[in-house]
Amino acid sequence: MDGIGATQLAELCGDVHTGRDPAYRTLTDAIRVLVSDGRLPAGTRLPAERALAERLRVSRVTVTRAYRDLREDGWADARQGAGTWVRLPGGRVDGVWAPGPRRSGVIDLAHGAPAAPDVLSTLVRRAADRLDAELTGHGYGPEGLLALRERIAARYTARGVPTEPDAIVVTGGALHAIHLAVAELALAGDRVLVEHPTYPSAVDVLADAGVQAVPVAVEGADVETVLPRAARQTAARAAYVMTDFQNPTGVLLDDDARARLLHRLARQGTVTIVDETFAELDLRSSGPAFLPCAAHAPREADVVTVGGLSKIAWGGLRLGWVRAGSEHAARIRRRLARSQIAPPVMEQLIAVEVLDAIDGIRAERVAALRARRDHLVRELRRELPDWTFTVPDGGLMLWCDLGAEVSTALTAHAARHGLVLAPGPRFGAGHAFTDRLRLPFTHPEPVLTEAVRRLRRVSDEVVGGAVTRATPPVGELVV
């Protein structure tokens, strides 16, 4: 495994003088967080102590102590003359962006992964009853079951963009769909625009594909302006975007903004990859339902849409899809056949049942998420009133401004309190968003209450207990 330079590691670690801990402990925690969430892969050689100390503007003793603590805690190895390299302690499954095994007493606030709806077990049994009819055949089919593609296409048609089943390619989840779309549209070395901040796993997919992710700052900006401008400046081959409750900011683009975005990117020769993972998670009680981006594309070749059932149904149902123009869809289907041969039949049958029951599932999911979002907002305002955020109209999480660059320190300390957090920089490039934290509202209300209490204790450890509590009036959401 290659090493990481002192400049790059210093950028990722940020200011180690932040918070109440001594600098060596802050550095130790920062490196541990980087290894845990995969930004610093196990086996990466750390820079020389003197070089890192110079970049961090600390004494060499500080770095020496941090490296020693990492070794003693199982997060690093060293060999005389060979240097120090990071590792994952035995038994840990960190280092990838995915929820780990459930642990008693631990609350995961790093991932937005809701439990399955009540009806799913019934739908699984119904799907099993359909299986006998499939067992008489060979079980292969890279195009996906026709019954499933018909239902996905019908869902798009109902949302305002007429779609035929041949435009749908069934995949092993939305992330697999993103992987196939990127592989179809870009070659190694090509530039692909990404919103900044964005979904971490999408950036990982781009890195694995060998393309160059170009982060474009979107907070407080018009996405339909800044992305096309970046496309013109970089000659980007594609752009990965979320127009429905963007992850992590929760921003929702209206129809006019979607149309401008698609047309302006198309004029630059940039194909738009639209991630609709959160499209069904509209928590508004009223307001217009915006058309899918595909309805606004100048030509079918100018947009590829990906979606899946992990958020509206269940993460354990690894079923997604690509919606694309005929030529892109045919090539993506061939690409999938070479790598997977065919999606699993049983999961497709379950997906058929889920889509047949989607209106009821969505009503249950939206009602629960709306109540949990409002509950989390009230608890945060009561316990951590200095944290600010915009309450999103949909999606699964809040994007919190902490008011100080303590996101990594909070993440490191949280483990001591039975919390799993995702530091703000995980959603960006370099040391950006060190003052941000993404908090999902996917847990039941009592769990969210306990989670916020633990967050308050973690914050007290990191920045002190000077923050005063504020109690909003009952029922009021302060934003």
Tab-separated table of C-alpha atoms in Angstrom:
chain	number	residue	atom	x	y	z
A	1	MET	CA	0.000	0.000	0.000
A	2	ASP	CA	1.294	3.485	-0.867
A	3	GLY	CA	1.969	6.109	1.759
A	4	ILE	CA	0.228	9.407	2.358
A	5	GLY	CA	2.146	12.671	2.249
A	6	ALA	CA	2.481	14.953	5.238
A	7	THR	CA	0.642	17.779	3.475
A	8	GLN	CA	-2.313	15.594	2.561
A	9	LEU	CA	-2.610	14.003	5.988
A	10	ALA	CA	-2.359	17.391	7.692
A	11	GLU	CA	-5.171	18.642	5.472
A	12	LEU	CA	-7.335	15.663	6.397
A	13	CYS	CA	-6.614	15.975	10.111
A	14	GLY	CA	-7.149	19.719	10.286
A	15	ASP	CA	-6.319	21.884	13.287
A	16	VAL	CA	-5.264	19.512	16.078
A	17	HIS	CA	-5.483	22.320	18.605
A	18	THR	CA	-9.289	22.344	18.336
A	19	GLY	CA	-11.223	21.319	21.437
A	20	ARG	CA	-10.141	20.599	24.979
A	21	ASP	CA	-7.887	17.573	24.415
A	22	PRO	CA	-4.096	17.860	24.058
A	23	ALA	CA	-2.900	18.018	20.468
A	24	TYR	CA	-1.444	14.509	20.419
A	25	ARG	CA	-4.786	12.997	21.441
A	26	THR	CA	-6.682	15.059	18.866
A	27	LEU	CA	-4.245	13.846	16.201
A	28	THR	CA	-4.608	10.245	17.354
A	29	ASP	CA	-8.393	10.488	17.209
A	30	ALA	CA	-8.335	12.149	13.795
A	31	ILE	CA	-6.216	9.384	12.258
A	32	ARG	CA	-8.378	6.713	13.870
A	33	VAL	CA	-11.521	8.294	12.401
A	34	LEU	CA	-9.879	8.485	8.969
A	35	VAL	CA	-9.057	4.774	9.102
A	36	SER	CA	-12.504	3.839	10.413
A	37	ASP	CA	-14.446	5.525	7.626
A	38	GLY	CA	-12.127	4.438	4.829
A	39	ARG	CA	-10.540	7.737	3.870
A	40	LEU	CA	-7.203	6.333	5.081
A	41	PRO	CA	-7.148	2.704	3.908
A	42	ALA	CA	-5.578	0.088	6.152
A	43	GLY	CA	-1.973	-0.493	5.113
A	44	THR	CA	-1.312	3.159	4.249
A	45	ARG	CA	2.134	4.278	5.390
A	46	LEU	CA	2.064	7.405	7.546
A	47	PRO	CA	4.446	10.280	6.833
A	48	ALA	CA	7.638	10.804	8.777
A	49	GLU	CA	7.073	12.322	12.202
A	50	ARG	CA	9.151	15.434	11.555
A	51	ALA	CA	7.434	16.199	8.235
A	52	LEU	CA	3.933	15.835	9.708
A	53	ALA	CA	4.865	17.924	12.745
A	54	GLU	CA	5.992	20.750	10.477
A	55	ARG	CA	2.752	20.662	8.467
A	56	LEU	CA	0.578	20.549	11.599
A	57	ARG	CA	2.699	23.192	13.360
A	58	VAL	CA	3.199	21.024	16.406
A	59	SER	CA	6.259	19.565	18.085
A	60	ARG	CA	7.701	16.292	16.862
A	61	VAL	CA	7.001	14.920	20.357
A	62	THR	CA	3.264	15.438	19.679
A	63	VAL	CA	3.375	13.288	16.529
A	64	THR	CA	5.600	10.692	18.186
A	65	ARG	CA	3.112	10.337	21.033
A	66	ALA	CA	0.176	10.056	18.620
A	67	TYR	CA	1.893	7.347	16.558
A	68	ARG	CA	2.773	5.471	19.736
A	69	ASP	CA	-0.806	5.558	20.982
A	70	LEU	CA	-2.058	4.325	17.603
A	71	ARG	CA	0.316	1.357	17.800
A	72	GLU	CA	-0.605	0.531	21.389
A	73	ASP	CA	-4.330	0.618	20.589
A	74	GLY	CA	-3.949	-1.595	17.512
A	75	TRP	CA	-4.489	1.112	14.898
A	76	ALA	CA	-0.930	1.086	13.520
A	77	ASP	CA	2.130	-1.093	13.076
A	78	ALA	CA	5.751	-0.055	12.842
A	79	ARG	CA	9.028	-1.640	11.844
A	80	GLN	CA	12.460	-0.110	12.372
A	81	GLY	CA	13.552	1.594	9.181
A	82	ALA	CA	10.252	0.890	7.390
A	83	GLY	CA	8.038	3.479	9.038
A	84	THR	CA	4.523	3.357	10.499
A	85	TRP	CA	1.420	2.245	8.660
A	86	VAL	CA	-2.201	2.186	9.756
A	87	ARG	CA	-4.289	-0.918	10.290
A	88	LEU	CA	-7.735	-1.932	11.499
A	89	PRO	CA	-7.729	-3.537	14.952
A	90	GLY	CA	-8.721	-7.185	14.988
A	91	GLY	CA	-12.437	-7.867	14.779
A	92	ARG	CA	-13.372	-4.478	13.316
A	93	VAL	CA	-15.187	-4.139	9.998
A	94	ASP	CA	-14.668	-0.410	9.535
A	95	GLY	CA	-12.960	1.083	6.530
A	96	VAL	CA	-16.001	0.963	4.231
A	97	TRP	CA	-18.994	3.279	4.065
A	98	ALA	CA	-21.656	0.887	5.346
A	99	PRO	CA	-23.361	0.166	8.670
A	100	GLY	CA	-21.568	-2.397	10.791
A	101	PRO	CA	-23.135	-5.214	12.811
A	102	ARG	CA	-25.723	-4.149	15.368
A	103	ARG	CA	-24.201	-3.811	18.837
A	104	SER	CA	-26.187	-3.701	22.047
A	105	GLY	CA	-26.400	-0.203	23.482
A	106	VAL	CA	-24.795	1.452	20.425
A	107	ILE	CA	-26.756	4.021	18.385
A	108	ASP	CA	-25.637	4.444	14.770
A	109	LEU	CA	-26.009	8.069	13.665
A	110	ALA	CA	-23.555	7.660	10.817
A	111	HIS	CA	-25.902	5.994	8.348
A	112	GLY	CA	-29.461	6.694	7.237
A	113	ALA	CA	-30.759	3.123	7.235
A	114	PRO	CA	-34.389	2.748	8.375
A	115	ALA	CA	-35.822	-0.573	9.477
A	116	ALA	CA	-38.147	-2.462	7.148
A	117	PRO	CA	-41.843	-1.536	7.007
A	118	ASP	CA	-44.252	-3.815	8.857
A	119	VAL	CA	-45.656	-5.268	5.665
A	120	LEU	CA	-42.344	-6.471	4.234
A	121	SER	CA	-42.414	-9.933	5.818
A	122	THR	CA	-45.833	-10.531	4.247
A	123	LEU	CA	-44.519	-9.375	0.868
A	124	VAL	CA	-41.555	-11.738	1.140
A	125	ARG	CA	-43.907	-14.667	1.691
A	126	ARG	CA	-45.974	-13.622	-1.317
A	127	ALA	CA	-42.821	-13.464	-3.406
A	128	ALA	CA	-41.881	-16.974	-2.280
A	129	ASP	CA	-45.239	-18.197	-3.590
A	130	ARG	CA	-44.281	-16.771	-7.009
A	131	LEU	CA	-40.948	-18.564	-6.995
A	132	ASP	CA	-42.284	-21.959	-8.121
A	133	ALA	CA	-43.126	-20.530	-11.534
A	134	GLU	CA	-39.511	-19.342	-11.940
A	135	LEU	CA	-37.845	-22.564	-10.795
A	136	THR	CA	-38.763	-24.380	-14.012
A	137	GLY	CA	-36.405	-22.082	-15.936
A	138	HIS	CA	-32.644	-21.505	-15.744
A	139	GLY	CA	-32.925	-18.392	-13.549
A	140	TYR	CA	-30.640	-16.209	-15.647
A	141	GLY	CA	-31.565	-12.953	-17.336
A	142	PRO	CA	-29.342	-9.861	-17.392
A	143	GLU	CA	-32.285	-7.756	-18.505
A	144	GLY	CA	-34.117	-8.419	-15.216
A	145	LEU	CA	-37.581	-9.874	-14.781
A	146	LEU	CA	-40.048	-8.315	-17.170
A	147	ALA	CA	-42.653	-8.032	-14.410
A	148	LEU	CA	-40.252	-5.929	-12.344
A	149	ARG	CA	-39.131	-3.717	-15.219
A	150	GLU	CA	-42.772	-3.110	-16.107
A	151	ARG	CA	-43.525	-1.911	-12.600
A	152	ILE	CA	-40.484	0.349	-12.401
A	153	ALA	CA	-41.351	1.807	-15.806
A	154	ALA	CA	-44.957	2.291	-14.717
A	155	ARG	CA	-43.782	4.191	-11.637
A	156	TYR	CA	-41.818	6.619	-13.825
A	157	THR	CA	-44.780	6.998	-16.156
A	158	ALA	CA	-47.049	7.791	-13.204
A	159	ARG	CA	-44.557	10.434	-12.056
A	160	GLY	CA	-44.757	12.177	-15.417
A	161	VAL	CA	-42.040	10.693	-17.628
A	162	PRO	CA	-43.333	7.966	-20.001
A	163	THR	CA	-41.027	4.951	-19.767
A	164	GLU	CA	-40.896	1.559	-21.475
A	165	PRO	CA	-39.566	-1.556	-19.699
A	166	ASP	CA	-36.607	-1.743	-22.105
A	167	ALA	CA	-35.348	1.563	-20.673
A	168	ILE	CA	-34.881	-0.117	-17.278
A	169	VAL	CA	-31.823	-2.148	-16.236
A	170	VAL	CA	-32.226	-3.989	-12.915
A	171	THR	CA	-29.156	-3.829	-10.639
A	172	GLY	CA	-27.974	-5.026	-7.244
A	173	GLY	CA	-28.879	-1.802	-5.458
A	174	ALA	CA	-28.622	1.905	-6.246
A	175	LEU	CA	-24.861	2.003	-5.636
A	176	HIS	CA	-24.395	-0.787	-8.185
A	177	ALA	CA	-26.498	1.287	-10.559
A	178	ILE	CA	-24.207	4.298	-10.036
A	179	HIS	CA	-21.180	2.088	-10.689
A	180	LEU	CA	-22.645	0.835	-13.975
A	181	ALA	CA	-23.647	4.327	-15.079
A	182	VAL	CA	-20.188	5.752	-14.397
A	183	ALA	CA	-18.508	2.826	-16.171
A	184	GLU	CA	-20.744	3.381	-19.196
A	185	LEU	CA	-20.280	7.136	-19.430
A	186	ALA	CA	-16.672	7.788	-18.419
A	187	LEU	CA	-13.247	6.348	-19.083
A	188	ALA	CA	-10.335	6.244	-16.655
A	189	GLY	CA	-8.996	9.767	-16.262
A	190	ASP	CA	-12.224	11.483	-17.356
A	191	ARG	CA	-13.632	14.203	-15.119
A	192	VAL	CA	-16.969	13.711	-13.374
A	193	LEU	CA	-18.566	16.557	-11.444
A	194	VAL	CA	-19.933	15.889	-7.958
A	195	GLU	CA	-21.814	18.178	-5.640
A	196	HIS	CA	-19.802	19.262	-2.618
A	197	PRO	CA	-20.878	17.970	-0.114
A	198	THR	CA	-22.196	14.710	-1.511
A	199	TYR	CA	-22.885	11.023	-0.833
A	200	PRO	CA	-19.549	9.447	0.192
A	201	SER	CA	-20.067	6.069	-1.486
A	202	ALA	CA	-20.649	7.742	-4.836
A	203	VAL	CA	-17.217	9.362	-4.591
A	204	ASP	CA	-15.747	5.959	-3.687
A	205	VAL	CA	-17.338	4.483	-6.826
A	206	LEU	CA	-15.750	7.208	-8.952
A	207	ALA	CA	-12.352	6.525	-7.409
A	208	ASP	CA	-12.671	2.784	-8.064
A	209	ALA	CA	-13.577	3.542	-11.687
A	210	GLY	CA	-10.392	5.571	-12.104
A	211	VAL	CA	-12.228	8.771	-13.035
A	212	GLN	CA	-11.397	12.168	-11.566
A	213	ALA	CA	-14.090	13.489	-9.249
A	214	VAL	CA	-14.373	17.279	-9.476
A	215	PRO	CA	-16.115	18.661	-6.347
A	216	VAL	CA	-18.302	21.704	-6.976
A	217	ALA	CA	-19.450	23.745	-3.971
A	218	VAL	CA	-23.252	23.824	-3.948
A	219	GLU	CA	-24.204	25.086	-0.471
A	220	GLY	CA	-25.834	28.458	-0.814
A	221	ALA	CA	-25.392	28.373	-4.594
A	222	ASP	CA	-27.663	27.754	-7.572
A	223	VAL	CA	-26.822	24.202	-8.584
A	224	GLU	CA	-28.136	24.843	-12.089
A	225	THR	CA	-25.537	27.602	-12.464
A	226	VAL	CA	-22.395	26.360	-10.719
A	227	LEU	CA	-22.411	22.817	-12.126
A	228	PRO	CA	-22.698	23.843	-15.809
A	229	ARG	CA	-20.017	26.497	-15.249
A	230	ALA	CA	-17.715	23.820	-13.818
A	231	ALA	CA	-18.569	21.523	-16.730
A	232	ARG	CA	-17.470	24.199	-19.167
A	233	GLN	CA	-14.231	24.860	-17.282
A	234	THR	CA	-13.260	21.198	-16.853
A	235	ALA	CA	-14.776	19.520	-19.937
A	236	ALA	CA	-16.433	17.051	-17.572
A	237	ARG	CA	-17.812	13.913	-19.180
A	238	ALA	CA	-20.590	13.462	-16.612
A	239	ALA	CA	-22.087	15.022	-13.502
A	240	TYR	CA	-23.459	13.087	-10.528
A	241	VAL	CA	-26.307	14.934	-8.794
A	242	MET	CA	-29.177	14.431	-6.359
A	243	THR	CA	-32.082	16.762	-7.108
A	244	ASP	CA	-34.488	15.182	-4.605
A	245	PHE	CA	-33.477	15.972	-0.993
A	246	GLN	CA	-29.773	15.992	-1.689
A	247	ASN	CA	-27.559	13.893	0.551
A	248	PRO	CA	-26.534	15.390	2.970
A	249	THR	CA	-27.999	18.909	2.626
A	250	GLY	CA	-31.630	17.926	1.956
A	251	VAL	CA	-32.006	20.486	-0.857
A	252	LEU	CA	-34.898	19.906	-3.276
A	253	LEU	CA	-34.755	21.392	-6.787
A	254	ASP	CA	-37.982	22.548	-8.427
A	255	ASP	CA	-38.942	21.857	-12.030
A	256	ASP	CA	-37.494	25.108	-13.394
A	257	ALA	CA	-34.129	24.470	-11.737
A	258	ARG	CA	-34.074	20.867	-12.990
A	259	ALA	CA	-34.803	21.968	-16.546
A	260	ARG	CA	-32.092	24.626	-16.481
A	261	LEU	CA	-29.575	22.178	-14.994
A	262	LEU	CA	-30.234	19.456	-17.586
A	263	HIS	CA	-30.228	21.822	-20.566
A	264	ARG	CA	-27.105	23.713	-19.505
A	265	LEU	CA	-25.119	20.541	-18.820
A	266	ALA	CA	-26.239	19.062	-22.142
A	267	ARG	CA	-24.952	22.154	-23.962
A	268	GLN	CA	-21.523	21.428	-22.462
A	269	GLY	CA	-21.646	17.809	-23.633
A	270	THR	CA	-21.953	16.584	-20.039
A	271	VAL	CA	-24.294	13.684	-19.302
A	272	THR	CA	-26.194	13.985	-16.011
A	273	ILE	CA	-26.344	10.992	-13.663
A	274	VAL	CA	-29.326	11.654	-11.408
A	275	ASP	CA	-29.534	9.723	-8.136
A	276	GLU	CA	-33.210	9.390	-7.171
A	277	THR	CA	-32.635	7.266	-4.061
A	278	PHE	CA	-34.599	9.751	-1.922
A	279	ALA	CA	-37.231	10.684	-4.516
A	280	GLU	CA	-40.031	8.813	-2.714
A	281	LEU	CA	-39.176	10.401	0.665
A	282	ASP	CA	-41.076	13.671	0.278
A	283	LEU	CA	-42.194	14.668	3.774
A	284	ARG	CA	-44.171	17.737	2.740
A	285	SER	CA	-47.851	17.655	3.580
A	286	SER	CA	-48.587	19.809	0.544
A	287	GLY	CA	-46.842	21.326	-2.436
A	288	PRO	CA	-46.159	20.313	-6.025
A	289	ALA	CA	-44.683	16.963	-6.963
A	290	PHE	CA	-41.766	17.762	-9.223
A	291	LEU	CA	-41.105	15.796	-12.386
A	292	PRO	CA	-38.130	13.426	-12.603
A	293	CYS	CA	-35.119	15.049	-14.251
A	294	ALA	CA	-35.498	12.700	-17.210
A	295	ALA	CA	-38.647	14.631	-18.163
A	296	HIS	CA	-36.535	17.773	-18.664
A	297	ALA	CA	-33.622	16.305	-20.650
A	298	PRO	CA	-33.199	17.718	-24.176
A	299	ARG	CA	-32.493	14.183	-25.464
A	300	GLU	CA	-32.712	10.755	-23.863
A	301	ALA	CA	-28.921	10.418	-24.134
A	302	ASP	CA	-28.370	13.473	-21.905
A	303	VAL	CA	-29.474	11.869	-18.628
A	304	VAL	CA	-29.127	8.541	-16.831
A	305	THR	CA	-31.261	8.000	-13.733
A	306	VAL	CA	-30.519	5.580	-10.901
A	307	GLY	CA	-32.834	4.469	-8.124
A	308	GLY	CA	-33.428	1.723	-5.610
A	309	LEU	CA	-35.576	0.323	-2.825
A	310	SER	CA	-33.143	0.502	0.100
A	311	LYS	CA	-34.560	3.727	1.591
A	312	ILE	CA	-38.260	3.449	0.833
A	313	ALA	CA	-38.327	-0.284	1.686
A	314	TRP	CA	-35.256	-1.844	3.333
A	315	GLY	CA	-31.480	-1.750	3.004
A	316	GLY	CA	-31.317	-5.548	3.047
A	317	LEU	CA	-33.259	-5.638	-0.217
A	318	ARG	CA	-30.357	-5.065	-2.582
A	319	LEU	CA	-32.387	-4.057	-5.608
A	320	GLY	CA	-31.845	-0.995	-7.762
A	321	TRP	CA	-32.120	0.118	-11.348
A	322	VAL	CA	-30.883	2.355	-14.119
A	323	ARG	CA	-33.272	4.265	-16.365
A	324	ALA	CA	-31.572	5.361	-19.565
A	325	GLY	CA	-32.015	5.972	-23.266
A	326	SER	CA	-32.106	2.916	-25.504
A	327	GLU	CA	-28.414	2.934	-26.477
A	328	HIS	CA	-27.111	3.568	-22.950
A	329	ALA	CA	-29.529	0.994	-21.505
A	330	ALA	CA	-28.432	-1.693	-23.962
A	331	ARG	CA	-24.746	-1.134	-23.238
A	332	ILE	CA	-25.300	-1.017	-19.473
A	333	ARG	CA	-27.245	-4.286	-19.730
A	334	ARG	CA	-24.354	-5.932	-21.573
A	335	ARG	CA	-21.905	-4.564	-19.022
A	336	LEU	CA	-23.995	-5.978	-16.169
A	337	ALA	CA	-24.204	-9.357	-17.887
A	338	ARG	CA	-20.402	-9.569	-18.068
A	339	SER	CA	-19.977	-8.825	-14.359
A	340	GLN	CA	-23.031	-10.360	-12.713
A	341	ILE	CA	-24.824	-12.422	-15.434
A	342	ALA	CA	-28.189	-11.646	-13.823
A	343	PRO	CA	-29.763	-10.068	-10.730
A	344	PRO	CA	-31.057	-12.537	-8.100
A	345	VAL	CA	-34.540	-13.787	-8.946
A	346	MET	CA	-35.908	-13.937	-5.403
A	347	GLU	CA	-35.035	-10.320	-4.669
A	348	GLN	CA	-36.662	-9.270	-7.926
A	349	LEU	CA	-39.848	-11.098	-6.965
A	350	ILE	CA	-39.832	-9.324	-3.610
A	351	ALA	CA	-39.322	-6.020	-5.420
A	352	VAL	CA	-42.377	-6.761	-7.586
A	353	GLU	CA	-44.453	-7.162	-4.425
A	354	VAL	CA	-42.946	-4.009	-2.890
A	355	LEU	CA	-43.779	-1.920	-5.940
A	356	ASP	CA	-47.313	-3.305	-6.029
A	357	ALA	CA	-47.701	-2.101	-2.437
A	358	ILE	CA	-45.595	1.048	-2.796
A	359	ASP	CA	-48.313	3.599	-2.022
A	360	GLY	CA	-49.066	2.044	1.360
A	361	ILE	CA	-45.363	1.548	2.139
A	362	ARG	CA	-44.613	5.132	1.245
A	363	ALA	CA	-47.464	6.467	3.411
A	364	GLU	CA	-46.171	4.497	6.414
A	365	ARG	CA	-42.561	5.501	5.827
A	366	VAL	CA	-43.303	9.200	5.292
A	367	ALA	CA	-45.511	9.475	8.372
A	368	ALA	CA	-42.842	7.884	10.570
A	369	LEU	CA	-39.995	9.947	9.128
A	370	ARG	CA	-41.913	13.208	9.442
A	371	ALA	CA	-42.599	12.558	13.127
A	372	ARG	CA	-39.002	11.503	13.776
A	373	ARG	CA	-37.572	14.506	11.940
A	374	ASP	CA	-39.652	16.910	14.013
A	375	HIS	CA	-38.735	15.065	17.210
A	376	LEU	CA	-35.011	15.223	16.425
A	377	VAL	CA	-35.295	18.940	15.704
A	378	ARG	CA	-36.951	19.584	19.069
A	379	GLU	CA	-34.383	17.523	20.966
A	380	LEU	CA	-31.427	19.226	19.278
A	381	ARG	CA	-32.889	22.679	19.964
A	382	ARG	CA	-33.316	21.749	23.608
A	383	GLU	CA	-29.937	20.117	24.203
A	384	LEU	CA	-27.636	21.743	21.617
A	385	PRO	CA	-29.197	25.128	20.788
A	386	ASP	CA	-26.022	26.517	19.219
A	387	TRP	CA	-26.152	23.950	16.415
A	388	THR	CA	-27.960	25.272	13.357
A	389	PHE	CA	-29.596	23.587	10.381
A	390	THR	CA	-32.360	23.919	7.851
A	391	VAL	CA	-35.203	21.475	8.383
A	392	PRO	CA	-35.407	19.519	5.090
A	393	ASP	CA	-38.651	18.844	3.242
A	394	GLY	CA	-37.691	15.220	2.758
A	395	GLY	CA	-34.940	12.647	2.826
A	396	LEU	CA	-33.502	11.057	5.941
A	397	MET	CA	-31.162	13.468	7.699
A	398	LEU	CA	-30.254	16.885	9.060
A	399	TRP	CA	-27.050	18.643	7.980
A	400	CYS	CA	-25.924	20.449	11.125
A	401	ASP	CA	-23.573	23.421	11.437
A	402	LEU	CA	-21.730	22.959	14.739
A	403	GLY	CA	-20.354	26.489	14.897
A	404	ALA	CA	-16.794	25.178	15.379
A	405	GLU	CA	-14.409	22.793	13.608
A	406	VAL	CA	-15.023	19.899	15.986
A	407	SER	CA	-16.740	17.317	13.792
A	408	THR	CA	-13.854	14.841	13.800
A	409	ALA	CA	-13.277	15.269	17.534
A	410	LEU	CA	-16.970	14.630	18.225
A	411	THR	CA	-16.842	11.514	16.065
A	412	ALA	CA	-13.829	10.154	17.934
A	413	HIS	CA	-15.288	10.859	21.397
A	414	ALA	CA	-18.727	9.547	20.471
A	415	ALA	CA	-17.569	5.930	20.529
A	416	ARG	CA	-16.978	6.233	24.273
A	417	HIS	CA	-20.658	7.058	24.694
A	418	GLY	CA	-22.083	4.327	22.494
A	419	LEU	CA	-22.580	6.561	19.454
A	420	VAL	CA	-21.397	6.075	15.885
A	421	LEU	CA	-21.040	9.350	13.957
A	422	ALA	CA	-19.919	10.298	10.475
A	423	PRO	CA	-17.647	13.364	10.491
A	424	GLY	CA	-18.535	16.191	8.146
A	425	PRO	CA	-15.343	15.828	6.055
A	426	ARG	CA	-16.501	12.346	4.984
A	427	PHE	CA	-19.025	14.126	2.752
A	428	GLY	CA	-16.468	16.299	1.034
A	429	ALA	CA	-12.931	16.551	-0.236
A	430	GLY	CA	-9.921	17.311	1.909
A	431	HIS	CA	-10.631	19.080	5.199
A	432	ALA	CA	-13.948	20.668	4.188
A	433	PHE	CA	-17.012	20.511	6.458
A	434	THR	CA	-15.043	20.096	9.687
A	435	ASP	CA	-17.804	22.160	11.302
A	436	ARG	CA	-20.634	19.936	10.048
A	437	LEU	CA	-22.328	16.748	11.179
A	438	ARG	CA	-24.980	14.719	9.375
A	439	LEU	CA	-27.629	13.264	11.686
A	440	PRO	CA	-30.260	10.811	10.395
A	441	PHE	CA	-33.792	10.807	11.784
A	442	THR	CA	-34.397	7.155	10.943
A	443	HIS	CA	-34.487	5.865	14.544
A	444	PRO	CA	-37.641	5.742	16.695
A	445	GLU	CA	-38.262	8.802	18.872
A	446	PRO	CA	-37.013	7.320	22.180
A	447	VAL	CA	-33.755	6.297	20.516
A	448	LEU	CA	-33.345	9.786	19.047
A	449	THR	CA	-33.929	11.308	22.486
A	450	GLU	CA	-31.195	9.164	24.000
A	451	ALA	CA	-28.898	9.819	21.038
A	452	VAL	CA	-29.156	13.592	21.481
A	453	ARG	CA	-28.478	13.282	25.208
A	454	ARG	CA	-25.323	11.366	24.413
A	455	LEU	CA	-24.397	13.964	21.793
A	456	ARG	CA	-24.715	16.646	24.432
A	457	ARG	CA	-22.324	14.769	26.720
A	458	VAL	CA	-19.864	14.286	23.857
A	459	SER	CA	-20.054	17.986	23.018
A	460	ASP	CA	-19.415	18.881	26.662
A	461	GLU	CA	-16.261	16.742	26.584
A	462	VAL	CA	-14.969	18.245	23.347
A	463	VAL	CA	-15.858	21.942	23.626
A	464	GLY	CA	-16.899	22.374	27.261
A	465	GLY	CA	-20.222	22.796	28.994
A	466	ALA	CA	-20.668	26.521	28.567
A	467	VAL	CA	-23.517	26.146	26.076
A	468	THR	CA	-26.821	27.063	27.718
A	469	ARG	CA	-29.918	24.978	27.190
A	470	ALA	CA	-32.907	26.417	25.399
A	471	THR	CA	-36.412	25.021	25.553
A	472	PRO	CA	-38.557	25.906	22.539
A	473	PRO	CA	-42.311	26.131	23.009
A	474	VAL	CA	-44.058	22.799	22.619
A	475	GLY	CA	-44.723	22.030	18.954
A	476	GLU	CA	-42.491	24.806	17.636
A	477	LEU	CA	-39.654	23.932	15.265
A	478	VAL	CA	-36.892	26.533	15.458
A	479	VAL	CA	-34.838	26.630	12.259
